[in-house]
Amino acid sequence: MKIGIDSIAFSTSKYVLKLSTLAAKRGVDYAKYCVGIGQTEMSVFPPNEDIVTIAVDAAEKAIAKVEDKNAIDMVIFASESSFDLSKAAGIYVHHFLGLSDNCRIFDLKQACYSVTAALQMAKSYVACNPNSKVLIIGSDVVKYSKNTSGEPTQGGAAVAMVVSKNPRIAEFEPYSGVYSTEIMDFWRPIYATEAIFDGKLSAHNYLKSMDICFERYLSSSKLSAQDIDYSCFHSPFCKMARKAGRQLFPNKNIDNSLAYNELIGNSCSASLYICFISLLDNTPEDMSGKRVGMFSYGSGSVAEYFSLIICNGYADMLTANANREMLSNRAEISFEEYELFRNNQTLKNKVYENVGKVTLTGIINDKREYVVR
Ligand code: HMG
């Protein structure tokens, strides 16, 4: 039985900060951001938008082409920017989507790796329950302290995928290379809203983990590097993915996979899968039957290299123009607004829109209150 990704979509904030604005305010040469780390813009989030509101928008788009929505009997929400240690954020998303109550819903956490864990679980679940569909969401809003080297690598987005039998976008291959090790390269204690990181250590461990995973992937699959047609790498910032690409495949160009992340910034759990959407949307030739190598890295750390085979007819499932428009239609905000957003504030007398139908209106008596437009 073929199992894989049947539909996929992403969503991000309606607001963007140009990194040229940040560079000027921080007294940094803009070339360091646009060339040195490979980022030109980052999505920034007003207080009425959170990991749930963007997730609902991504998931609505992902399930729009699924005929039998009642077959979705598992929702997995993967995030490292969760606001609740008990209740699963996926329960809000499930509610706003109006999915069947005959459904298991839970959250997963392991830094940027968690969506890959969700895909592996979904693959096994569908293998045992062939008529089931699993909705997977990865949603993160990434914040580092201001004036740190991490500041230009913030961002955020949500990705949503439906995993089922007879997929229309990509089929899972049975091979994987995995590597896990305990390391303090990036973490966020439960009392903190901003991540703490050791940038150099994290970049070193990302590349080391990738080498180990790739070797294990090749050894389990009996494939060689030449058998990989296209590549996607977790992209905390585009230069990291480009370094990874050069290390594994000296001459391969991975620009098509990075077109969206360069404008969004780090979206952690969603990042690798937005690379995948970007690759599908921006590759002009027919990718049917081709193998895409995927490298997933989550600090702390767990890493995995696996591969997908692109399905015939996948192009009918893409929404490239809408994706490009979503990014180009974001409104540029000023540095003052960026600083206000960081403190959960906004300019007085200015209304901030949500990307989708759900707005976070406030937190009353420790309860998050959402309204549907
Ligand atoms: P930094 O110390 O500001 O940067 O931190 P740098 O001084 O190393 O410079 C970066 C690059 O810019 C260098 O190029 C410089 O030469 C170049 P490289 O040597 O790397 O090729 N540069 C310039 N280029 C052109 N013109 C100039 C110029 N000046 C310098 N004028 C760092 C950069 C990415 C480390 C920092 O932003 C950071 O720590 N970010 C957060 C951590 C991170 O993203 N780590 C990535 C790996 S870990 C991961 O992927 C997991 C993660 O997503 C979290 C999770 O799993 O949940 C983060």
Short mmCIF file of C-alpha atoms and ligand atoms in Angstrom, two decimals:
data_model
loop_
_atom_site.label_atom_id
_atom_site.label_comp_id
_atom_site.label_asym_id
_atom_site.label_seq_id
_atom_site.Cartn_x
_atom_site.Cartn_y
_atom_site.Cartn_z
CA MET A 1 0.00 0.00 0.00
CA LYS A 2 1.29 3.45 -0.91
CA ILE A 3 1.22 5.89 2.03
CA GLY A 4 2.28 9.52 1.92
CA ILE A 5 1.41 13.21 1.78
CA ASP A 6 -1.96 13.67 0.11
CA SER A 7 -2.18 17.45 0.51
CA ILE A 8 -0.01 20.20 1.98
CA ALA A 9 -0.35 23.94 2.63
CA PHE A 10 1.26 26.67 4.72
CA SER A 11 0.33 29.98 6.26
CA THR A 12 2.17 32.85 7.89
CA SER A 13 1.59 36.29 9.36
CA LYS A 14 0.10 39.17 7.37
CA TYR A 15 3.06 41.30 8.53
CA VAL A 16 6.71 41.37 7.57
CA LEU A 17 9.84 43.16 8.75
CA LYS A 18 12.50 43.83 6.14
CA LEU A 19 15.90 42.79 7.46
CA SER A 20 17.37 45.95 5.91
CA THR A 21 15.28 47.85 8.52
CA LEU A 22 16.59 45.65 11.33
CA ALA A 23 20.18 45.95 10.10
CA ALA A 24 20.00 49.76 10.02
CA LYS A 25 18.62 49.90 13.58
CA ARG A 26 21.14 47.39 14.94
CA GLY A 27 24.09 49.04 13.18
CA VAL A 28 24.87 45.86 11.21
CA ASP A 29 25.96 45.76 7.56
CA TYR A 30 22.82 44.49 5.72
CA ALA A 31 25.08 42.23 3.61
CA LYS A 32 25.65 40.14 6.75
CA TYR A 33 21.94 39.33 6.83
CA CYS A 34 21.17 38.97 3.12
CA VAL A 35 24.44 37.31 2.08
CA GLY A 36 26.03 36.08 5.34
CA ILE A 37 22.94 34.33 6.69
CA GLY A 38 20.87 34.45 3.47
CA GLN A 39 17.70 36.11 4.81
CA THR A 40 16.00 39.24 3.47
CA GLU A 41 12.68 39.38 5.39
CA MET A 42 10.97 37.79 8.38
CA SER A 43 7.32 37.25 9.26
CA VAL A 44 6.35 39.04 12.47
CA PHE A 45 3.20 38.42 14.47
CA PRO A 46 0.77 40.92 16.00
CA PRO A 47 -0.75 39.89 19.37
CA ASN A 48 -4.01 38.72 17.72
CA GLU A 49 -2.15 36.00 15.75
CA ASP A 50 -0.64 32.88 17.36
CA ILE A 51 0.32 29.28 16.60
CA VAL A 52 -3.37 28.30 16.61
CA THR A 53 -4.71 31.04 14.31
CA ILE A 54 -2.07 30.44 11.61
CA ALA A 55 -2.47 26.68 12.02
CA VAL A 56 -6.21 26.91 11.36
CA ASP A 57 -5.52 28.80 8.13
CA ALA A 58 -2.89 26.31 6.93
CA ALA A 59 -5.08 23.34 7.87
CA GLU A 60 -8.19 24.74 6.15
CA LYS A 61 -6.19 24.99 2.94
CA ALA A 62 -4.72 21.50 3.38
CA ILE A 63 -8.08 19.81 3.93
CA ALA A 64 -9.87 21.80 1.20
CA LYS A 65 -9.03 19.11 -1.39
CA VAL A 66 -9.79 16.16 0.91
CA GLU A 67 -13.21 14.79 0.03
CA ASP A 68 -13.86 12.54 3.03
CA LYS A 69 -12.99 14.83 5.96
CA ASN A 70 -14.67 12.40 8.37
CA ALA A 71 -11.85 9.97 7.64
CA ILE A 72 -9.48 12.34 9.52
CA ASP A 73 -9.42 10.52 12.84
CA MET A 74 -6.08 11.77 14.15
CA VAL A 75 -4.77 15.34 14.49
CA ILE A 76 -1.14 15.83 15.52
CA PHE A 77 -0.01 19.36 16.36
CA ALA A 78 3.77 19.77 16.44
CA SER A 79 5.27 22.90 17.97
CA GLU A 80 7.98 24.23 20.21
CA SER A 81 6.20 27.54 20.87
CA SER A 82 3.31 26.07 22.80
CA PHE A 83 1.51 28.24 25.36
CA ASP A 84 0.01 25.40 27.42
CA LEU A 85 1.74 22.49 29.11
CA SER A 86 -1.42 20.45 29.40
CA LYS A 87 -4.04 21.12 26.74
CA ALA A 88 -3.11 20.24 23.18
CA ALA A 89 -3.14 23.23 20.80
CA GLY A 90 -4.50 20.81 18.21
CA ILE A 91 -7.83 20.73 20.05
CA TYR A 92 -8.49 24.38 19.13
CA VAL A 93 -7.58 23.71 15.50
CA HIS A 94 -9.76 20.60 15.34
CA HIS A 95 -12.65 22.66 16.78
CA PHE A 96 -12.32 25.55 14.32
CA LEU A 97 -12.09 23.13 11.39
CA GLY A 98 -15.28 21.37 12.50
CA LEU A 99 -13.73 17.92 12.18
CA SER A 100 -15.39 14.73 13.42
CA ASP A 101 -15.28 14.17 17.21
CA ASN A 102 -14.32 10.56 16.46
CA CYS A 103 -10.71 11.70 16.47
CA ARG A 104 -7.50 11.44 18.54
CA ILE A 105 -5.80 14.82 19.06
CA PHE A 106 -2.42 15.44 20.67
CA ASP A 107 0.65 17.69 20.54
CA LEU A 108 4.24 16.69 19.87
CA LYS A 109 7.43 18.51 20.86
CA GLN A 110 11.07 18.05 19.90
CA ALA A 111 12.27 21.41 18.59
CA CYS A 112 12.23 21.61 14.79
CA TYR A 113 12.14 17.83 14.40
CA SER A 114 8.59 17.28 15.69
CA VAL A 115 6.71 17.30 12.35
CA THR A 116 9.02 14.57 11.09
CA ALA A 117 8.16 12.50 14.18
CA ALA A 118 4.48 13.14 13.42
CA LEU A 119 4.93 11.94 9.82
CA GLN A 120 6.59 8.73 10.98
CA MET A 121 3.72 8.10 13.45
CA ALA A 122 1.13 8.84 10.77
CA LYS A 123 2.83 6.48 8.32
CA SER A 124 2.62 3.58 10.80
CA TYR A 125 -0.91 4.53 11.86
CA VAL A 126 -2.24 4.56 8.29
CA ALA A 127 -0.44 1.27 7.59
CA CYS A 128 -2.51 -0.27 10.42
CA ASN A 129 -5.70 1.70 9.63
CA PRO A 130 -5.78 2.07 5.83
CA ASN A 131 -9.03 4.05 5.73
CA SER A 132 -7.80 6.66 8.22
CA LYS A 133 -6.35 10.03 7.35
CA VAL A 134 -4.05 11.97 9.69
CA LEU A 135 -3.89 15.76 9.80
CA ILE A 136 -0.42 16.95 10.82
CA ILE A 137 0.25 20.56 11.73
CA GLY A 138 3.59 22.19 12.49
CA SER A 139 3.21 25.72 13.81
CA ASP A 140 5.81 27.96 15.38
CA VAL A 141 6.45 31.60 16.14
CA VAL A 142 10.18 31.94 16.78
CA LYS A 143 11.51 34.62 19.11
CA TYR A 144 15.07 35.34 20.25
CA SER A 145 16.12 38.19 22.55
CA LYS A 146 16.61 41.50 20.81
CA ASN A 147 20.09 42.63 19.92
CA THR A 148 21.38 39.05 19.82
CA SER A 149 22.93 37.26 16.85
CA GLY A 150 19.74 35.18 16.64
CA GLU A 151 17.47 38.19 16.15
CA PRO A 152 17.67 38.22 12.31
CA THR A 153 16.86 34.48 12.29
CA GLN A 154 13.40 34.82 13.88
CA GLY A 155 10.22 34.17 11.90
CA GLY A 156 7.23 31.89 11.98
CA ALA A 157 4.67 29.94 9.98
CA ALA A 158 2.39 26.92 10.08
CA VAL A 159 2.39 23.96 7.72
CA ALA A 160 -0.43 21.41 7.48
CA MET A 161 -0.43 18.04 5.72
CA VAL A 162 -2.87 15.20 5.31
CA VAL A 163 -1.27 11.75 5.36
CA SER A 164 -3.25 8.90 3.79
CA LYS A 165 -3.06 5.85 1.55
CA ASN A 166 -2.93 6.51 -2.21
CA PRO A 167 -1.40 9.99 -1.69
CA ARG A 168 -1.58 12.59 -4.44
CA ILE A 169 1.63 14.52 -3.70
CA ALA A 170 4.39 12.28 -2.39
CA GLU A 171 4.87 8.71 -1.21
CA PHE A 172 7.06 7.80 1.78
CA GLU A 173 10.02 5.55 1.09
CA PRO A 174 10.78 2.95 3.77
CA TYR A 175 14.33 4.15 4.48
CA SER A 176 15.60 6.53 7.14
CA GLY A 177 18.84 7.53 8.82
CA VAL A 178 18.40 8.79 12.39
CA TYR A 179 20.81 10.32 14.92
CA SER A 180 20.03 11.64 18.41
CA THR A 181 22.37 13.10 21.02
CA GLU A 182 21.97 15.21 24.17
CA ILE A 183 23.33 18.71 23.56
CA MET A 184 22.53 22.23 24.81
CA ASP A 185 22.52 24.06 21.46
CA PHE A 186 19.02 25.61 21.62
CA TRP A 187 16.31 25.42 24.30
CA ARG A 188 13.45 27.35 25.88
CA PRO A 189 12.77 26.80 29.59
CA ILE A 190 9.06 26.77 30.47
CA TYR A 191 9.23 30.24 32.08
CA ALA A 192 10.80 31.85 29.00
CA THR A 193 9.13 33.29 25.90
CA GLU A 194 12.37 33.57 23.95
CA ALA A 195 14.65 30.72 22.94
CA ILE A 196 18.21 30.47 24.30
CA PHE A 197 20.88 29.24 21.93
CA ASP A 198 24.53 28.58 21.25
CA GLY A 199 24.61 29.47 17.56
CA LYS A 200 28.00 28.02 16.62
CA LEU A 201 27.42 24.77 18.53
CA SER A 202 23.99 24.39 16.92
CA ALA A 203 25.33 24.88 13.40
CA HIS A 204 28.15 22.42 14.07
CA ASN A 205 25.76 19.78 15.48
CA TYR A 206 23.31 20.29 12.58
CA LEU A 207 26.00 19.44 10.02
CA LYS A 208 27.50 16.60 12.06
CA SER A 209 24.03 15.06 12.57
CA MET A 210 23.30 15.40 8.87
CA ASP A 211 26.45 13.52 7.87
CA ILE A 212 25.64 10.67 10.26
CA CYS A 213 21.98 10.48 9.19
CA PHE A 214 22.84 10.54 5.50
CA GLU A 215 25.38 7.77 5.88
CA ARG A 216 22.84 5.67 7.80
CA TYR A 217 20.17 6.44 5.17
CA LEU A 218 22.47 5.34 2.33
CA SER A 219 23.48 2.22 4.19
CA SER A 220 19.85 1.19 4.94
CA SER A 221 18.54 2.02 1.46
CA LYS A 222 21.55 0.78 -0.55
CA LEU A 223 21.16 3.97 -2.60
CA SER A 224 23.92 6.41 -3.47
CA ALA A 225 24.01 10.22 -3.39
CA GLN A 226 23.39 10.24 -7.16
CA ASP A 227 19.98 8.62 -6.60
CA ILE A 228 18.70 11.77 -4.81
CA ASP A 229 17.08 14.01 -7.44
CA TYR A 230 16.11 16.97 -5.22
CA SER A 231 16.90 18.02 -1.67
CA CYS A 232 15.25 19.88 1.17
CA PHE A 233 17.07 20.77 4.37
CA HIS A 234 15.70 22.19 7.60
CA SER A 235 16.28 25.90 7.16
CA PRO A 236 16.77 27.93 10.38
CA PHE A 237 18.25 30.49 7.96
CA CYS A 238 18.91 29.86 4.29
CA LYS A 239 22.71 29.91 4.49
CA MET A 240 22.54 26.93 6.88
CA ALA A 241 20.57 24.90 4.34
CA ARG A 242 22.93 25.98 1.54
CA LYS A 243 25.96 24.87 3.60
CA ALA A 244 24.24 21.55 4.22
CA GLY A 245 23.46 21.14 0.51
CA ARG A 246 27.07 21.85 -0.46
CA GLN A 247 28.36 19.40 2.13
CA LEU A 248 26.28 16.48 0.80
CA PHE A 249 26.03 17.30 -2.90
CA PRO A 250 28.78 19.79 -3.97
CA ASN A 251 27.14 20.85 -7.24
CA LYS A 252 23.42 20.77 -6.53
CA ASN A 253 21.43 23.98 -6.51
CA ILE A 254 18.75 24.08 -3.77
CA ASP A 255 17.47 27.62 -4.45
CA ASN A 256 13.97 26.46 -5.45
CA SER A 257 13.47 24.95 -1.99
CA LEU A 258 14.47 28.17 -0.22
CA ALA A 259 12.38 30.78 -2.06
CA TYR A 260 9.76 31.00 0.71
CA ASN A 261 11.98 30.55 3.77
CA GLU A 262 14.19 33.45 2.71
CA LEU A 263 11.10 35.66 3.19
CA ILE A 264 9.59 33.97 6.27
CA GLY A 265 12.61 33.31 8.49
CA ASN A 266 12.82 30.33 10.81
CA SER A 267 9.47 28.59 11.23
CA CYS A 268 11.06 25.71 13.21
CA SER A 269 8.75 22.68 12.98
CA ALA A 270 7.24 23.96 9.70
CA SER A 271 10.52 25.03 8.07
CA LEU A 272 11.57 21.79 6.30
CA TYR A 273 8.06 21.28 4.93
CA ILE A 274 7.82 24.85 3.65
CA CYS A 275 11.09 24.09 1.83
CA PHE A 276 9.27 21.10 0.30
CA ILE A 277 6.30 23.25 -0.80
CA SER A 278 8.70 25.85 -2.21
CA LEU A 279 10.55 23.12 -4.15
CA LEU A 280 7.29 21.79 -5.63
CA ASP A 281 5.97 25.27 -6.47
CA ASN A 282 9.17 26.64 -7.99
CA THR A 283 10.64 23.68 -9.90
CA PRO A 284 9.71 24.20 -13.55
CA GLU A 285 10.30 20.64 -14.77
CA ASP A 286 7.95 17.72 -14.07
CA MET A 287 9.04 16.09 -10.79
CA SER A 288 6.78 13.01 -11.10
CA GLY A 289 8.57 9.84 -10.00
CA LYS A 290 11.57 11.79 -8.68
CA ARG A 291 13.13 11.24 -5.26
CA VAL A 292 13.34 14.14 -2.78
CA GLY A 293 15.83 13.77 0.09
CA MET A 294 14.65 15.45 3.30
CA PHE A 295 16.91 16.40 6.23
CA SER A 296 15.14 17.21 9.48
CA TYR A 297 17.03 18.64 12.47
CA GLY A 298 15.67 19.58 15.88
CA SER A 299 18.05 21.03 18.43
CA GLY A 300 18.67 19.20 21.61
CA SER A 301 18.94 17.05 19.37
CA VAL A 302 17.16 14.60 17.06
CA ALA A 303 17.87 14.42 13.32
CA GLU A 304 16.60 12.29 10.45
CA TYR A 305 17.28 11.90 6.74
CA PHE A 306 14.46 10.28 4.75
CA SER A 307 13.04 10.42 1.24
CA LEU A 308 9.82 10.89 -0.68
CA ILE A 309 8.84 9.91 -4.21
CA ILE A 310 6.75 12.53 -6.03
CA CYS A 311 3.40 11.21 -7.33
CA ASN A 312 2.12 11.50 -10.88
CA GLY A 313 -0.35 14.38 -11.10
CA TYR A 314 1.10 16.16 -8.03
CA ALA A 315 0.98 19.50 -9.86
CA ASP A 316 -2.85 19.50 -9.66
CA MET A 317 -2.53 19.67 -5.87
CA LEU A 318 -0.28 22.77 -5.80
CA THR A 319 -1.32 26.35 -5.09
CA ALA A 320 1.86 28.15 -6.12
CA ASN A 321 0.28 31.46 -7.12
CA ALA A 322 -1.71 31.72 -3.90
CA ASN A 323 1.43 30.92 -1.86
CA ARG A 324 3.47 33.60 -3.63
CA GLU A 325 0.65 36.12 -3.23
CA MET A 326 0.30 35.36 0.49
CA LEU A 327 3.95 36.30 0.94
CA SER A 328 4.04 39.31 -1.38
CA ASN A 329 0.79 40.72 0.08
CA ARG A 330 2.18 40.89 3.63
CA ALA A 331 2.24 44.45 4.92
CA GLU A 332 5.64 45.84 5.85
CA ILE A 333 5.79 47.07 9.43
CA SER A 334 8.05 49.72 10.93
CA PHE A 335 10.76 49.02 13.47
CA GLU A 336 8.56 50.67 16.12
CA GLU A 337 5.74 48.20 15.38
CA TYR A 338 8.22 45.30 15.47
CA GLU A 339 9.26 46.36 18.99
CA LEU A 340 5.63 46.76 20.06
CA PHE A 341 4.73 43.30 18.68
CA ARG A 342 7.59 41.84 20.75
CA ASN A 343 5.78 43.16 23.86
CA ASN A 344 2.36 41.98 22.68
CA GLN A 345 1.35 45.55 21.87
CA THR A 346 0.35 47.41 18.71
CA LEU A 347 0.13 50.96 17.44
CA LYS A 348 -2.95 52.66 18.84
CA ASN A 349 -5.71 53.30 16.27
CA LYS A 350 -4.38 50.71 13.80
CA VAL A 351 -6.26 47.49 13.16
CA TYR A 352 -4.16 44.39 12.52
CA GLU A 353 -5.64 41.67 10.34
CA ASN A 354 -5.38 37.91 10.72
CA VAL A 355 -4.25 35.69 7.89
CA GLY A 356 -7.18 33.34 8.37
CA LYS A 357 -10.66 33.30 9.86
CA VAL A 358 -9.69 33.04 13.54
CA THR A 359 -8.53 35.92 15.77
CA LEU A 360 -7.05 35.71 19.26
CA THR A 361 -8.96 38.44 21.08
CA GLY A 362 -7.34 38.10 24.47
CA ILE A 363 -6.49 35.94 27.45
CA ILE A 364 -9.20 36.29 30.11
CA ASN A 365 -8.96 34.38 33.41
CA ASP A 366 -6.01 32.48 31.89
CA LYS A 367 -8.24 31.27 29.04
CA ARG A 368 -7.37 32.06 25.45
CA GLU A 369 -10.34 33.62 23.69
CA TYR A 370 -10.68 33.23 19.94
CA VAL A 371 -13.37 34.54 17.63
CA VAL A 372 -14.19 33.47 14.09
CA ARG A 373 -14.68 36.31 11.61
P1 HMG B 1 26.66 35.45 14.07
O1 HMG B 1 27.63 35.18 15.15
O2 HMG B 1 26.03 36.77 14.05
O3 HMG B 1 27.22 35.29 12.66
O4 HMG B 1 25.55 34.28 14.16
P2 HMG B 1 28.69 35.17 12.06
O5 HMG B 1 29.56 36.23 12.59
O6 HMG B 1 29.17 33.75 12.13
O7 HMG B 1 28.30 35.48 10.56
C1 HMG B 1 27.40 34.69 9.86
C2 HMG B 1 27.88 34.62 8.41
O8 HMG B 1 27.80 35.93 7.85
C3 HMG B 1 29.34 34.19 8.27
O9 HMG B 1 29.43 33.42 7.09
C4 HMG B 1 30.07 35.51 8.03
O10 HMG B 1 31.28 35.39 7.31
C5 HMG B 1 29.03 36.26 7.22
P3 HMG B 1 29.85 31.87 7.19
O11 HMG B 1 31.17 31.83 7.83
O12 HMG B 1 28.79 31.19 8.08
O13 HMG B 1 29.81 31.41 5.78
N1 HMG B 1 29.18 37.73 7.27
C6 HMG B 1 29.01 38.54 6.21
N2 HMG B 1 28.71 38.26 4.93
C7 HMG B 1 28.62 39.33 4.07
N3 HMG B 1 28.81 40.62 4.46
C8 HMG B 1 29.11 40.91 5.73
C9 HMG B 1 29.23 39.84 6.67
N4 HMG B 1 29.51 39.80 7.99
C10 HMG B 1 29.47 38.48 8.34
N5 HMG B 1 29.30 42.18 6.09
C11 HMG B 1 24.01 32.61 13.64
C12 HMG B 1 24.86 33.70 13.08
C13 HMG B 1 23.25 31.93 12.53
C14 HMG B 1 24.87 31.59 14.35
C15 HMG B 1 22.97 33.25 14.61
O14 HMG B 1 22.04 33.96 13.88
C16 HMG B 1 22.25 32.24 15.48
O15 HMG B 1 22.81 31.76 16.46
N6 HMG B 1 20.94 31.90 15.17
C17 HMG B 1 20.13 31.04 16.01
C18 HMG B 1 20.58 29.58 16.04
C19 HMG B 1 20.45 28.91 14.71
O16 HMG B 1 19.70 29.30 13.84
N7 HMG B 1 21.18 27.77 14.55
C20 HMG B 1 21.10 27.00 13.32
C21 HMG B 1 21.40 25.52 13.52
S1 HMG B 1 20.39 24.83 14.83
C22 HMG B 1 18.84 24.56 14.08
O17 HMG B 1 18.73 24.56 12.91
C23 HMG B 1 17.68 24.36 15.01
C24 HMG B 1 16.78 25.56 15.22
O18 HMG B 1 15.95 25.74 14.09
C25 HMG B 1 15.96 25.38 16.49
C26 HMG B 1 15.16 24.11 16.66
O19 HMG B 1 15.54 22.99 16.33
O20 HMG B 1 14.09 24.23 17.27
C27 HMG B 1 17.55 26.83 15.43
#
